[in-house]
């Protein structure tokens, strides 16, 4: 169980079935997944998931089914009218394939696109992200106001931005909550890197 060869062996359906049955059916084996971001994909590819995944597999010489899933980084419902490009998240269970994508890029619609490792999910507000928030009151991430959402914020002057995270911790809050240099955000990022050292690297670490 301590080598990638054994892990690949266990991924075979017939082997996995026999292995789990030997534990009385109480054991489940879940594949580890690896995710990357493909940058600036044409939005016209939105409803062509199968085609996109197969084209990506071909561009890095991977077999069918290597790319296990894909989703747009930003929900297409929230795209701007007429938006032509968006970032795409691809998931595989093969670390070496993911690293090849990061190293070489991928070809979609005849264009070679840059690929980077997906950053670990950081909790942006009191331990959760927007999509997991159970509060019915949505605060503006730019001005920390409950009278409007971030998308409809009328505040444009950075000198008037207010960070809800820093305000909650009684810190200097003269920046937006989405600011990547926010002290609270940076602290959480450092903590995450301490817990998950792999996040420091451009590639997924391995033996090769």
N, CA, C and O of each residue as an XYZ file, in Angstrom:
832
protein
N       0.811     -1.213      0.000
C       0.000      0.000      0.000
C       0.849      1.271      0.000
O       0.318      2.381     -0.014
N       2.155      1.100      0.016
C       3.003      2.275      0.149
C       3.657      2.675     -1.167
O       4.640      3.415     -1.158
N       3.137      2.205     -2.295
C       3.717      2.591     -3.574
C       2.623      2.902     -4.576
O       1.486      2.449     -4.444
N       2.992      3.691     -5.588
C       2.030      4.069     -6.619
C       1.654      2.868     -7.481
O       0.551      2.816     -8.025
N       2.571      1.896     -7.611
C       2.275      0.697     -8.391
C       1.140     -0.100     -7.755
O       0.250     -0.600     -8.442
N       1.191     -0.207     -6.425
C       0.128     -0.911     -5.707
C      -1.186     -0.156     -5.856
O      -2.243     -0.761     -6.042
N      -1.112      1.173     -5.774
C      -2.321      1.986     -5.918
C      -2.937      1.791     -7.295
O      -4.155      1.657     -7.417
N      -2.100      1.774     -8.338
C      -2.603      1.551     -9.698
C      -3.210      0.161     -9.839
O      -4.211     -0.019    -10.532
N      -2.596     -0.824     -9.174
C      -3.109     -2.196     -9.205
C      -4.507     -2.266     -8.592
O      -5.389     -2.951     -9.110
N      -4.696     -1.549     -7.482
C      -5.988     -1.562     -6.802
C      -7.076     -0.832     -7.581
O      -8.263     -1.024     -7.319
N      -6.677      0.007     -8.542
C      -7.664      0.740     -9.335
C      -8.366     -0.157    -10.355
O      -9.422      0.201    -10.877
N      -7.781     -1.321    -10.637
C      -8.403     -2.243    -11.583
C      -9.689     -2.797    -10.974
O      -9.698     -3.238     -9.825
N     -10.778     -2.774    -11.753
C     -12.094     -3.131    -11.224
C     -12.131     -4.540    -10.644
O     -12.690     -4.754     -9.569
N     -11.536     -5.507    -11.355
C     -11.592     -6.888    -10.861
C     -10.792     -7.058     -9.574
O     -11.200     -7.796     -8.678
N      -9.652     -6.372     -9.484
C      -8.827     -6.437     -8.271
C      -9.537     -5.753     -7.114
O      -9.568     -6.274     -5.999
N     -10.105     -4.586     -7.382
C     -10.786     -3.828     -6.333
C     -11.948     -4.619     -5.751
O     -12.162     -4.621     -4.539
N     -12.707     -5.300     -6.631
C     -13.852     -6.074     -6.166
C     -13.451     -7.184     -5.218
O     -14.048     -7.342     -4.153
N     -12.437     -7.960     -5.599
C     -11.954     -9.060     -4.754
C     -11.392     -8.522     -3.447
O     -11.621     -9.096     -2.383
N     -10.654     -7.419     -3.529
C     -10.022     -6.837     -2.346
C     -11.066     -6.383     -1.326
O     -10.939     -6.681     -0.138
N     -12.097     -5.664     -1.780
C     -13.117     -5.160     -0.851
C     -13.978     -6.290     -0.292
O     -14.415     -6.224      0.857
N     -14.226     -7.330     -1.096
C     -15.022     -8.466     -0.627
C     -14.313     -9.210      0.499
O     -14.961     -9.800      1.363
N     -12.988     -9.182      0.487
C     -12.228     -9.875      1.533
C     -12.410     -9.213      2.894
O     -12.073     -9.795      3.925
N     -12.947     -7.986      2.893
C     -13.233     -7.278      4.146
C     -14.729     -7.314      4.470
O     -15.221     -6.524      5.275
N     -15.436     -8.242      3.831
C     -16.854     -8.396      4.118
C     -17.729     -7.315      3.523
O     -18.869     -7.135      3.951
N     -17.220     -6.603      2.555
C     -18.018     -5.564      1.896
C     -18.112     -4.274      2.677
O     -18.804     -3.345      2.261
N     -17.411     -4.202      3.824
C     -17.485     -2.992      4.655
C     -16.462     -1.939      4.244
O     -16.481     -0.817      4.751
N     -15.571     -2.302      3.326
C     -14.505     -1.394      2.912
C     -14.844     -0.736      1.582
O     -15.328     -1.390      0.658
N     -14.586      0.555      1.498
C     -14.755      1.281      0.245
C     -13.430      1.916     -0.143
O     -12.734      2.480      0.701
N     -13.086      1.823     -1.413
C     -11.856      2.433     -1.913
C     -12.229      3.627     -2.780
O     -12.955      3.491     -3.765
N     -11.731      4.778     -2.408
C     -11.997      5.987     -3.180
C     -10.704      6.452     -3.841
O      -9.651      6.517     -3.206
N     -10.805      6.771     -5.119
C      -9.633      7.258     -5.835
C      -9.280      8.667     -5.377
O     -10.160      9.491     -5.126
N      -7.975      8.932     -5.271
C      -7.541     10.290     -4.988
C      -7.665     11.090     -6.277
O      -7.283     10.614     -7.346
N      -8.184     12.269     -6.181
C      -8.353     13.090     -7.383
C      -7.382     14.261     -7.374
O      -6.970     14.743     -6.319
N      -7.030     14.702     -8.561
C      -6.129     15.837     -8.750
C      -6.828     16.823     -9.678
O      -7.455     16.426    -10.661
N      -6.718     18.100     -9.363
C      -7.432     19.104    -10.154
C      -6.496     20.187    -10.669
O      -5.569     20.619     -9.984
N      -6.771     20.608    -11.895
C      -6.023     21.703    -12.504
C      -6.996     22.702    -13.105
O      -8.166     22.398    -13.340
N      -6.485     23.904    -13.348
C      -7.280     24.956    -13.975
C      -6.734     25.208    -15.374
O      -5.556     25.524    -15.540
N      -7.587     25.069    -16.372
C      -7.229     25.426    -17.745
C      -7.704     26.858    -17.959
O      -8.883     27.159    -17.773
N      -6.796     27.730    -18.346
C      -7.097     29.154    -18.396
C      -7.575     29.609    -19.780
O      -7.054     29.184    -20.811
N      -8.558     30.464    -19.766
C      -9.061     31.140    -20.963
C      -9.545     30.174    -22.042
O      -9.082     30.198    -23.182
N     -10.489     29.326    -21.645
C     -11.143     28.419    -22.586
C     -12.309     29.165    -23.234
O     -13.010     29.927    -22.568
N     -12.513     28.943    -24.525
C     -13.636     29.581    -25.208
C     -14.947     29.133    -24.568
O     -15.169     27.937    -24.381
N     -15.806     30.075    -24.236
C     -17.072     29.741    -23.580
C     -18.016     28.975    -24.500
O     -18.992     28.390    -24.030
N     -17.742     28.968    -25.792
C     -18.580     28.220    -26.729
C     -18.466     26.713    -26.494
O     -19.246     25.938    -27.048
N     -17.495     26.295    -25.672
C     -17.317     24.878    -25.345
C     -18.195     24.454    -24.170
O     -18.080     23.325    -23.692
N     -19.051     25.324    -23.710
C     -19.809     25.114    -22.464
C     -20.583     23.794    -22.431
O     -20.548     23.096    -21.417
N     -21.260     23.445    -23.482
C     -22.105     22.247    -23.462
C     -21.472     21.069    -24.196
O     -22.170     20.192    -24.703
N     -20.142     21.062    -24.247
C     -19.437     20.019    -24.991
C     -18.437     19.295    -24.087
O     -17.282     19.085    -24.456
N     -18.909     18.918    -22.892
C     -18.026     18.313    -21.884
C     -17.271     17.092    -22.391
O     -16.049     17.015    -22.260
N     -17.995     16.138    -22.968
C     -17.366     14.892    -23.418
C     -16.290     15.188    -24.464
O     -15.199     14.620    -24.422
N     -16.605     16.070    -25.389
C     -15.645     16.431    -26.430
C     -14.402     17.083    -25.833
O     -13.277     16.753    -26.212
N     -14.609     18.006    -24.900
C     -13.484     18.708    -24.278
C     -12.585     17.729    -23.534
O     -11.363     17.778    -23.678
N     -13.181     16.836    -22.734
C     -12.384     15.892    -21.953
C     -11.577     14.960    -22.858
O     -10.426     14.646    -22.554
N     -12.169     14.521    -23.955
C     -11.458     13.624    -24.868
C     -10.342     14.356    -25.609
O      -9.269     13.793    -25.827
N     -10.587     15.604    -25.996
C      -9.560     16.403    -26.671
C      -8.372     16.633    -25.736
O      -7.219     16.570    -26.163
N      -8.658     16.899    -24.465
C      -7.595     17.099    -23.476
C      -6.785     15.818    -23.303
O      -5.555     15.855    -23.271
N      -7.477     14.687    -23.190
C      -6.780     13.400    -23.056
C      -5.848     13.162    -24.242
O      -4.709     12.726    -24.072
N      -6.345     13.454    -25.446
C      -5.528     13.259    -26.648
C      -4.307     14.177    -26.648
O      -3.229     13.785    -27.097
N      -4.480     15.394    -26.145
C      -3.389     16.373    -26.212
C      -2.216     16.023    -25.304
O      -1.097     16.488    -25.523
N      -2.470     15.198    -24.274
C      -1.378     14.781    -23.374
C      -1.096     13.283    -23.473
O      -0.343     12.733    -22.670
N      -1.709     12.626    -24.467
C      -1.459     11.204    -24.681
C      -2.026     10.310    -23.604
O      -1.463      9.252    -23.322
N      -3.130     10.711    -22.995
C      -3.753      9.918    -21.930
C      -4.897      9.081    -22.499
O      -5.499      9.441    -23.510
N      -5.189      7.962    -21.839
C      -6.257      7.080    -22.284
C      -7.632      7.635    -21.954
O      -7.775      8.548    -21.142
N      -8.637      7.064    -22.600
C     -10.009      7.485    -22.360
C     -10.412      7.234    -20.905
O     -10.097      6.194    -20.327
N     -11.104      8.197    -20.340
C     -11.550      8.090    -18.957
C     -10.555      8.626    -17.950
O     -10.836      8.664    -16.753
N      -9.371      9.047    -18.438
C      -8.367      9.606    -17.521
C      -8.861     10.910    -16.915
O      -8.683     11.153    -15.721
N      -9.481     11.749    -17.741
C     -10.109     12.969    -17.227
C     -11.485     12.575    -16.720
O     -12.379     12.250    -17.502
N     -11.646     12.606    -15.407
C     -12.857     12.081    -14.781
C     -13.988     13.096    -14.692
O     -15.149     12.722    -14.524
N     -13.656     14.373    -14.803
C     -14.710     15.374    -14.683
C     -14.225     16.754    -15.056
O     -13.022     17.009    -15.116
N     -15.167     17.640    -15.306
C     -14.831     19.028    -15.605
C     -15.966     19.930    -15.157
O     -17.129     19.527    -15.145
N     -15.620     21.141    -14.791
C     -16.627     22.144    -14.463
C     -16.003     23.515    -14.666
O     -14.784     23.668    -14.591
N     -16.825     24.487    -14.918
C     -16.336     25.847    -15.089
C     -16.054     26.444    -13.724
O     -16.818     26.246    -12.779
N     -14.956     27.174    -13.624
C     -14.577     27.757    -12.340
C     -15.667     28.691    -11.828
O     -15.958     28.728    -10.633
N     -16.255     29.434    -12.735
C     -17.369     30.308    -12.379
C     -18.616     29.781    -13.060
O     -18.600     29.495    -14.257
N     -19.694     29.649    -12.309
C     -20.945     29.149    -12.866
C     -21.327     29.946    -14.113
O     -21.402     31.173    -14.056
N     -21.571     29.261    -15.249
C     -21.938     29.968    -16.478
C     -23.120     30.923    -16.318
O     -23.244     31.895    -17.064
N     -23.989     30.643    -15.338
C     -25.122     31.540    -15.094
C     -24.656     32.925    -14.657
O     -25.390     33.906    -14.780
N     -23.421     32.993    -14.143
C     -22.895     34.265    -13.648
C     -21.888     34.894    -14.606
O     -21.243     35.887    -14.270
N     -21.756     34.319    -15.793
C     -20.885     34.936    -16.789
C     -21.473     36.266    -17.246
O     -22.687     36.468    -17.224
N     -20.593     37.160    -17.656
C     -21.056     38.429    -18.205
C     -21.643     38.189    -19.594
O     -21.246     37.261    -20.299
N     -22.576     39.025    -19.968
C     -23.174     38.905    -21.293
C     -22.090     39.085    -22.365
O     -21.346     40.066    -22.352
N     -22.017     38.140    -23.275
C     -21.026     38.220    -24.342
C     -19.636     37.749    -23.952
O     -18.698     37.887    -24.738
N     -19.481     37.188    -22.741
C     -18.160     36.729    -22.299
C     -17.651     35.626    -23.217
O     -18.382     34.682    -23.518
N     -16.408     35.737    -23.663
C     -15.848     34.795    -24.635
C     -14.934     33.742    -24.013
O     -14.779     32.651    -24.562
N     -14.334     34.063    -22.878
C     -13.381     33.134    -22.271
C     -13.694     32.931    -20.787
O     -14.211     33.826    -20.118
N     -13.371     31.738    -20.291
C     -13.555     31.439    -18.870
C     -12.572     30.336    -18.481
O     -12.069     29.607    -19.335
N     -12.309     30.226    -17.186
C     -11.391     29.194    -16.687
C     -12.163     27.898    -16.426
O     -13.319     27.917    -16.002
N     -11.500     26.787    -16.690
C     -12.122     25.473    -16.588
C     -11.342     24.599    -15.609
O     -10.111     24.580    -15.639
N     -12.054     23.872    -14.740
C     -11.418     22.954    -13.791
C     -11.564     21.522    -14.302
O     -12.672     21.056    -14.566
N     -10.432     20.834    -14.438
C     -10.432     19.433    -14.859
C      -9.989     18.552    -13.697
O      -9.110     18.927    -12.921
N     -10.605     17.382    -13.584
C     -10.277     16.431    -12.522
C      -9.829     15.104    -13.121
O     -10.483     14.572    -14.018
N      -8.718     14.570    -12.631
C      -8.289     13.222    -13.012
C      -7.887     12.473    -11.743
O      -7.795     13.058    -10.664
N      -7.653     11.187    -11.890
C      -7.155     10.388    -10.765
C      -5.702      9.997    -11.014
O      -5.169      9.112    -10.345
N      -5.067     10.658    -11.975
C      -3.694     10.337    -12.346
C      -2.803     11.560    -12.161
O      -2.891     12.532    -12.911
N      -1.952     11.492    -11.155
C      -1.088     12.630    -10.843
C      -0.136     12.966    -11.985
O       0.103     14.140    -12.268
N       0.408     11.946    -12.642
C       1.367     12.180    -13.714
C       0.722     12.890    -14.901
O       1.349     13.730    -15.546
N      -0.528     12.550    -15.185
C      -1.249     13.230    -16.268
C      -1.476     14.692    -15.913
O      -1.310     15.575    -16.754
N      -1.856     14.945    -14.661
C      -2.066     16.332    -14.231
C      -0.772     17.132    -14.361
O      -0.788     18.270    -14.830
N       0.338     16.543    -13.951
C       1.621     17.245    -14.054
C       2.005     17.505    -15.505
O       2.597     18.538    -15.819
N       1.668     16.563    -16.395
C       1.936     16.761    -17.822
C       1.121     17.935    -18.355
O       1.603     18.713    -19.178
N      -0.118     18.057    -17.878
C      -0.959     19.183    -18.292
C      -0.346     20.508    -17.840
O      -0.297     21.474    -18.601
N       0.122     20.536    -16.588
C       0.718     21.763    -16.048
C       1.992     22.114    -16.815
O       2.250     23.282    -17.106
N       2.768     21.111    -17.131
C       4.056     21.320    -17.796
C       3.894     21.720    -19.273
O       4.582     22.619    -19.756
N       2.984     21.046    -19.979
C       2.879     21.223    -21.425
C       1.674     22.047    -21.875
O       1.621     22.500    -23.018
N       0.706     22.241    -20.974
C      -0.539     22.854    -21.393
C      -1.416     21.822    -22.085
O      -1.010     20.671    -22.246
N      -2.614     22.225    -22.496
C      -3.511     21.320    -23.216
C      -4.042     22.033    -24.460
O      -4.068     23.262    -24.526
N      -4.459     21.248    -25.428
C      -4.997     21.814    -26.664
C      -6.509     21.635    -26.677
O      -7.011     20.513    -26.606
N      -7.226     22.744    -26.768
C      -8.683     22.730    -26.874
C      -9.073     23.643    -28.024
O      -8.652     24.798    -28.090
N      -9.880     23.111    -28.924
C     -10.338     23.891    -30.073
C      -9.162     24.438    -30.897
O      -9.229     25.537    -31.447
N      -8.089     23.644    -30.967
C      -6.941     24.026    -31.780
C      -5.987     25.006    -31.129
O      -5.011     25.424    -31.753
N      -6.251     25.384    -29.878
C      -5.384     26.334    -29.183
C      -4.722     25.668    -27.977
O      -5.381     24.973    -27.204
N      -3.410     25.887    -27.823
C      -2.721     25.367    -26.638
C      -2.899     26.358    -25.500
O      -2.524     27.525    -25.610
N      -3.478     25.878    -24.406
C      -3.830     26.740    -23.282
C      -2.979     26.422    -22.061
O      -2.568     25.281    -21.850
N      -2.726     27.442    -21.271
C      -1.928     27.272    -20.051
C      -2.755     26.585    -18.971
O      -3.968     26.767    -18.872
N      -2.058     25.791    -18.166
C      -2.709     25.027    -17.099
C      -1.940     25.236    -15.799
O      -0.709     25.278    -15.804
N      -2.652     25.365    -14.699
C      -2.018     25.484    -13.386
C      -2.761     24.605    -12.386
O      -3.923     24.250    -12.585
N      -2.069     24.270    -11.319
C      -2.694     23.475    -10.267
C      -3.777     24.300     -9.577
O      -3.595     25.490     -9.324
N      -4.900     23.659     -9.278
C      -5.982     24.357     -8.590
C      -5.562     24.664     -7.165
O      -5.136     23.771     -6.433
N      -5.680     25.918     -6.770
C      -5.341     26.298     -5.400
C      -6.307     25.650     -4.426
O      -7.491     25.483     -4.718
N      -5.789     25.293     -3.278
C      -6.640     24.710     -2.242
C      -7.734     25.693     -1.861
O      -7.532     26.907     -1.864
N      -8.895     25.146     -1.535
C     -10.061     25.959     -1.210
C      -9.869     26.631      0.142
O      -9.757     25.955      1.165
N      -9.832     27.945      0.149
C      -9.678     28.689      1.398
C     -11.035     29.174      1.894
O     -11.874     29.618      1.112
N     -11.233     29.084      3.191
C     -12.479     29.573      3.790
C     -12.422     31.088      3.831
O     -11.550     31.649      4.494
N     -13.325     31.765      3.143
C     -13.219     33.200      2.996
C     -13.950     33.993      4.089
O     -13.645     35.170      4.282
N     -14.887     33.396      4.798
C     -15.636     34.158      5.788
C     -16.143     33.239      6.882
O     -17.015     32.404      6.644
N     -15.598     33.391      8.082
C     -16.016     32.610      9.248
C     -16.064     31.110      8.957
O     -17.008     30.423      9.348
N     -15.044     30.615      8.273
C     -14.909     29.181      8.081
C     -15.677     28.575      6.932
O     -15.750     27.350      6.835
N     -16.258     29.383      6.047
C     -16.962     28.798      4.907
C     -16.888     29.727      3.700
O     -16.564     30.909      3.821
N     -17.196     29.164      2.534
C     -17.225     29.947      1.309
C     -18.651     30.374      1.009
O     -19.591     29.936      1.672
N     -18.808     31.224      0.013
C     -20.123     31.773     -0.317
C     -21.146     30.692     -0.614
O     -22.276     30.751     -0.130
N     -20.744     29.682     -1.427
C     -21.719     28.670     -1.833
C     -22.193     27.804     -0.680
O     -23.238     27.161     -0.781
N     -21.432     27.776      0.431
C     -21.821     26.966      1.586
C     -22.409     27.795      2.728
O     -22.664     27.280      3.816
N     -22.615     29.069      2.466
C     -23.142     29.949      3.506
C     -24.620     29.666      3.767
O     -25.412     29.582      2.828
N     -24.994     29.517      5.042
C     -26.378     29.241      5.416
C     -27.113     30.495      5.875
O     -28.298     30.442      6.201
N     -26.409     31.616      5.900
C     -27.020     32.874      6.320
C     -27.865     33.437      5.184
O     -27.387     33.549      4.055
N     -29.098     33.789      5.468
C     -29.986     34.330      4.436
C     -29.604     35.749      4.050
O     -30.049     36.251      3.018
N     -28.781     36.404      4.869
C     -28.370     37.780      4.597
C     -27.002     37.775      3.920
O     -26.006     37.371      4.520
N     -26.963     38.229      2.665
C     -25.706     38.251      1.915
C     -25.023     39.601      2.072
O     -25.610     40.642      1.777
N     -23.776     39.576      2.540
C     -23.013     40.805      2.714
C     -22.162     41.085      1.484
O     -21.702     40.163      0.810
N     -21.961     42.351      1.204
C     -21.124     42.753      0.083
C     -19.656     42.513      0.424
O     -19.190     42.933      1.484
N     -18.924     41.841     -0.466
C     -17.520     41.552     -0.225
C     -16.606     42.733     -0.468
O     -15.421     42.684     -0.139
N     -17.152     43.798     -1.044
C     -16.352     44.993     -1.321
C     -16.513     46.052     -0.242
O     -15.558     46.739      0.119
N     -17.756     46.178      0.278
C     -18.050     47.254      1.222
C     -18.605     46.740      2.550
O     -18.917     47.530      3.441
N     -18.731     45.411      2.684
C     -19.247     44.795      3.922
C     -20.619     45.329      4.294
O     -20.924     45.529      5.470
N     -21.433     45.556      3.292
C     -22.770     46.101      3.530
C     -23.824     45.020      3.332
O     -23.651     44.109      2.522
N     -24.920     45.131      4.083
C     -26.026     44.187      3.935
C     -27.122     44.740      3.026
O     -28.146     44.089      2.823
N     -26.911     45.930      2.482
C     -27.935     46.564      1.640
C     -27.811     46.179      0.172
O     -28.717     46.443     -0.620
N     -26.690     45.555     -0.195
C     -26.501     45.142     -1.588
C     -25.475     44.010     -1.641
O     -24.730     43.788     -0.686
N     -25.446     43.305     -2.760
C     -24.486     42.215     -2.946
C     -23.188     42.756     -3.541
O     -23.116     43.913     -3.955
N     -22.166     41.903     -3.577
C     -20.881     42.312     -4.152
C     -21.040     42.714     -5.611
O     -20.461     43.704     -6.059
N     -21.838     41.930     -6.355
C     -22.011     42.195     -7.786
C     -22.671     43.543     -8.056
O     -22.453     44.149     -9.105
N     -23.480     44.011     -7.100
C     -24.211     45.267     -7.301
C     -23.647     46.411     -6.459
O     -24.310     47.430     -6.269
N     -22.431     46.241     -5.960
C     -21.836     47.272     -5.109
C     -21.565     48.552     -5.905
O     -20.938     48.500     -6.963
N     -22.033     49.700     -5.405
C     -21.810     50.966     -6.105
C     -20.454     51.602     -5.777
O     -20.053     52.574     -6.417
N     -19.750     51.052     -4.782
C     -18.481     51.636     -4.342
C     -17.372     51.272     -5.327
O     -17.125     50.094     -5.587
N     -16.710     52.283     -5.868
C     -15.643     52.063     -6.846
C     -14.270     52.530     -6.345
O     -13.238     52.064     -6.828
N     -14.263     53.430     -5.397
C     -13.013     53.982     -4.878
C     -12.398     53.018     -3.861
O     -13.003     52.774     -2.817
N     -11.201     52.457     -4.137
C     -10.555     51.518     -3.203
C     -10.360     52.088     -1.805
O     -10.279     51.334     -0.835
N     -10.285     53.419     -1.690
C     -10.114     54.029     -0.369
C     -11.343     53.820      0.510
O     -11.274     53.979      1.728
N     -12.462     53.464     -0.107
C     -13.707     53.274      0.642
C     -14.077     51.798      0.817
O     -15.141     51.487      1.354
N     -13.217     50.902      0.373
C     -13.495     49.474      0.530
C     -13.446     49.094      2.012
O     -12.706     49.692      2.792
N     -14.248     48.086      2.387
C     -14.278     47.599      3.773
C     -14.252     46.067      3.764
O     -15.088     45.432      3.121
N     -13.300     45.486      4.472
C     -13.177     44.028      4.551
C     -13.952     43.503      5.759
O     -13.665     43.873      6.898
N     -14.935     42.637      5.502
C     -15.750     42.112      6.598
C     -14.941     41.180      7.499
O     -15.200     41.104      8.700
N     -13.960     40.470      6.929
C     -13.142     39.554      7.735
C     -12.292     40.310      8.747
O     -12.252     39.958      9.926
N     -11.607     41.363      8.273
C     -10.754     42.150      9.170
C     -11.587     42.965     10.155
O     -11.193     43.156     11.305
N     -12.732     43.440      9.697
C     -13.604     44.187     10.607
C     -14.079     43.279     11.735
O     -14.160     43.709     12.886
N     -14.392     42.035     11.412
C     -14.842     41.073     12.415
C     -13.750     40.820     13.455
O     -14.046     40.586     14.626
N     -12.476     40.870     13.019
C     -11.353     40.650     13.937
C     -10.793     41.954     14.492
O      -9.742     41.969     15.132
N     -11.515     43.054     14.238
C     -11.122     44.377     14.737
C      -9.723     44.772     14.248
O      -8.913     45.309     15.004
N      -9.463     44.491     12.962
C      -8.218     44.881     12.318
C      -8.464     46.075     11.398
O      -9.597     46.518     11.213
N      -7.373     46.582     10.828
C      -7.497     47.600      9.789
C      -8.245     46.968      8.617
O      -7.785     45.975      8.053
N      -9.379     47.529      8.250
C     -10.238     46.874      7.254
C     -10.431     47.718      5.990
O     -11.468     47.613      5.336
N      -9.448     48.550      5.638
C      -9.607     49.439      4.481
C      -9.206     48.759      3.168
O      -8.400     49.283      2.400
N      -9.789     47.583      2.931
C      -9.600     46.854      1.678
C     -10.803     45.928      1.512
O     -11.557     45.716      2.462
N     -10.985     45.381      0.322
C     -12.125     44.493      0.071
C     -11.878     43.104      0.659
O     -10.733     42.700      0.858
N     -12.955     42.382      0.931
C     -12.831     41.031      1.489
C     -12.170     40.074      0.507
O     -11.558     39.085      0.911
N     -12.294     40.373     -0.796
C     -11.711     39.495     -1.811
C     -10.254     39.846     -2.137
O      -9.656     39.228     -3.017
N      -9.691     40.812     -1.452
C      -8.304     41.220     -1.691
C      -7.350     40.081     -1.322
O      -7.377     39.591     -0.193
N      -6.506     39.659     -2.273
C      -5.592     38.545     -2.035
C      -4.487     38.890     -1.030
O      -3.768     38.005     -0.566
N      -4.355     40.183     -0.697
C      -3.363     40.604      0.288
C      -4.000     40.859      1.652
O      -3.342     41.374      2.556
N      -5.256     40.509      1.802
C      -5.944     40.659      3.087
C      -5.190     39.863      4.156
O      -4.908     38.683      3.947
N      -4.857     40.481      5.297
C      -4.110     39.781      6.357
C      -4.795     38.506      6.842
O      -4.126     37.509      7.116
N      -6.121     38.531      6.950
C      -6.850     37.345      7.403
C      -6.739     36.236      6.358
O      -6.514     35.073      6.691
N      -6.900     36.614      5.095
C      -6.774     35.643      4.009
C      -5.375     35.024      3.991
O      -5.231     33.809      3.858
N      -4.347     35.866      4.126
C      -2.966     35.376      4.102
C      -2.678     34.455      5.284
O      -1.937     33.480      5.154
N      -3.267     34.769      6.435
C      -3.067     33.914      7.604
C      -3.673     32.531      7.368
O      -3.057     31.508      7.669
N      -4.897     32.519      6.823
C      -5.539     31.236      6.528
C      -4.754     30.464      5.464
O      -4.652     29.239      5.523
N      -4.202     31.193      4.496
C      -3.412     30.547      3.448
C      -2.157     29.905      4.035
O      -1.811     28.778      3.679
N      -1.472     30.622      4.937
C      -0.277     30.076      5.590
C      -0.621     28.843      6.421
O       0.116     27.858      6.422
N      -1.752     28.909      7.130
C      -2.183     27.772      7.944
C      -2.465     26.552      7.074
O      -2.125     25.423      7.428
N      -3.096     26.806      5.920
C      -3.409     25.719      5.004
C      -2.140     25.072      4.470
O      -2.060     23.849      4.352
N      -1.146     25.898      4.147
C       0.115     25.370      3.631
C       0.858     24.559      4.681
O       1.583     23.621      4.349
N       0.679     24.919      5.944
C       1.292     24.138      7.018
C       0.640     22.764      7.112
O       1.319     21.764      7.349
N      -0.682     22.716      6.926
C      -1.416     21.457      7.009
C      -1.253     20.622      5.740
O      -1.231     19.393      5.795
N      -1.138     21.310      4.587
C      -1.042     20.621      3.299
C       0.183     21.140      2.539
O       0.044     22.012      1.681
N       1.368     20.625      2.835
C       2.606     21.121      2.214
C       2.604     21.055      0.690
O       3.298     21.832      0.035
N       1.822     20.127      0.118
C       1.784     19.989     -1.343
C       1.327     21.267     -2.028
O       1.644     21.493     -3.196
N       0.580     22.109     -1.307
C       0.046     23.324     -1.924
C       1.144     24.322     -2.270
O       0.900     25.271     -3.015
N       2.340     24.124     -1.744
C       3.443     25.051     -2.012
C       4.051     24.848     -3.403
O       4.745     25.726     -3.916
N       3.790     23.704     -3.999
C       4.499     23.348     -5.217
C       3.672     23.580     -6.476
O       2.443     23.526     -6.454
N       4.379     23.839     -7.573
C       3.723     24.039     -8.871
C       3.101     22.742     -9.361
O       2.018     22.745     -9.947
N       3.801     21.617     -9.114
C       3.333     20.312     -9.568
C       2.880     19.469     -8.379
O       3.175     19.790     -7.229
N       2.156     18.382     -8.672
C       1.797     17.433     -7.628
C       3.012     16.552     -7.339
O       3.472     15.844     -8.235
N       3.543     16.573     -6.115
C       4.760     15.813     -5.792
C       4.568     14.316     -6.010
O       3.485     13.773     -5.795
N       5.660     13.657     -6.448
C       5.631     12.212     -6.667
C       7.036     11.667     -6.743
O       7.992     12.313     -6.314
N       7.153     10.472     -7.294
C       8.448      9.798     -7.336
C       9.240     10.075     -8.604
O      10.449      9.849     -8.639
N       8.558     10.574     -9.672
C       9.296     10.733    -10.924
C      10.165     11.968    -10.905
O      10.856     12.252    -11.884
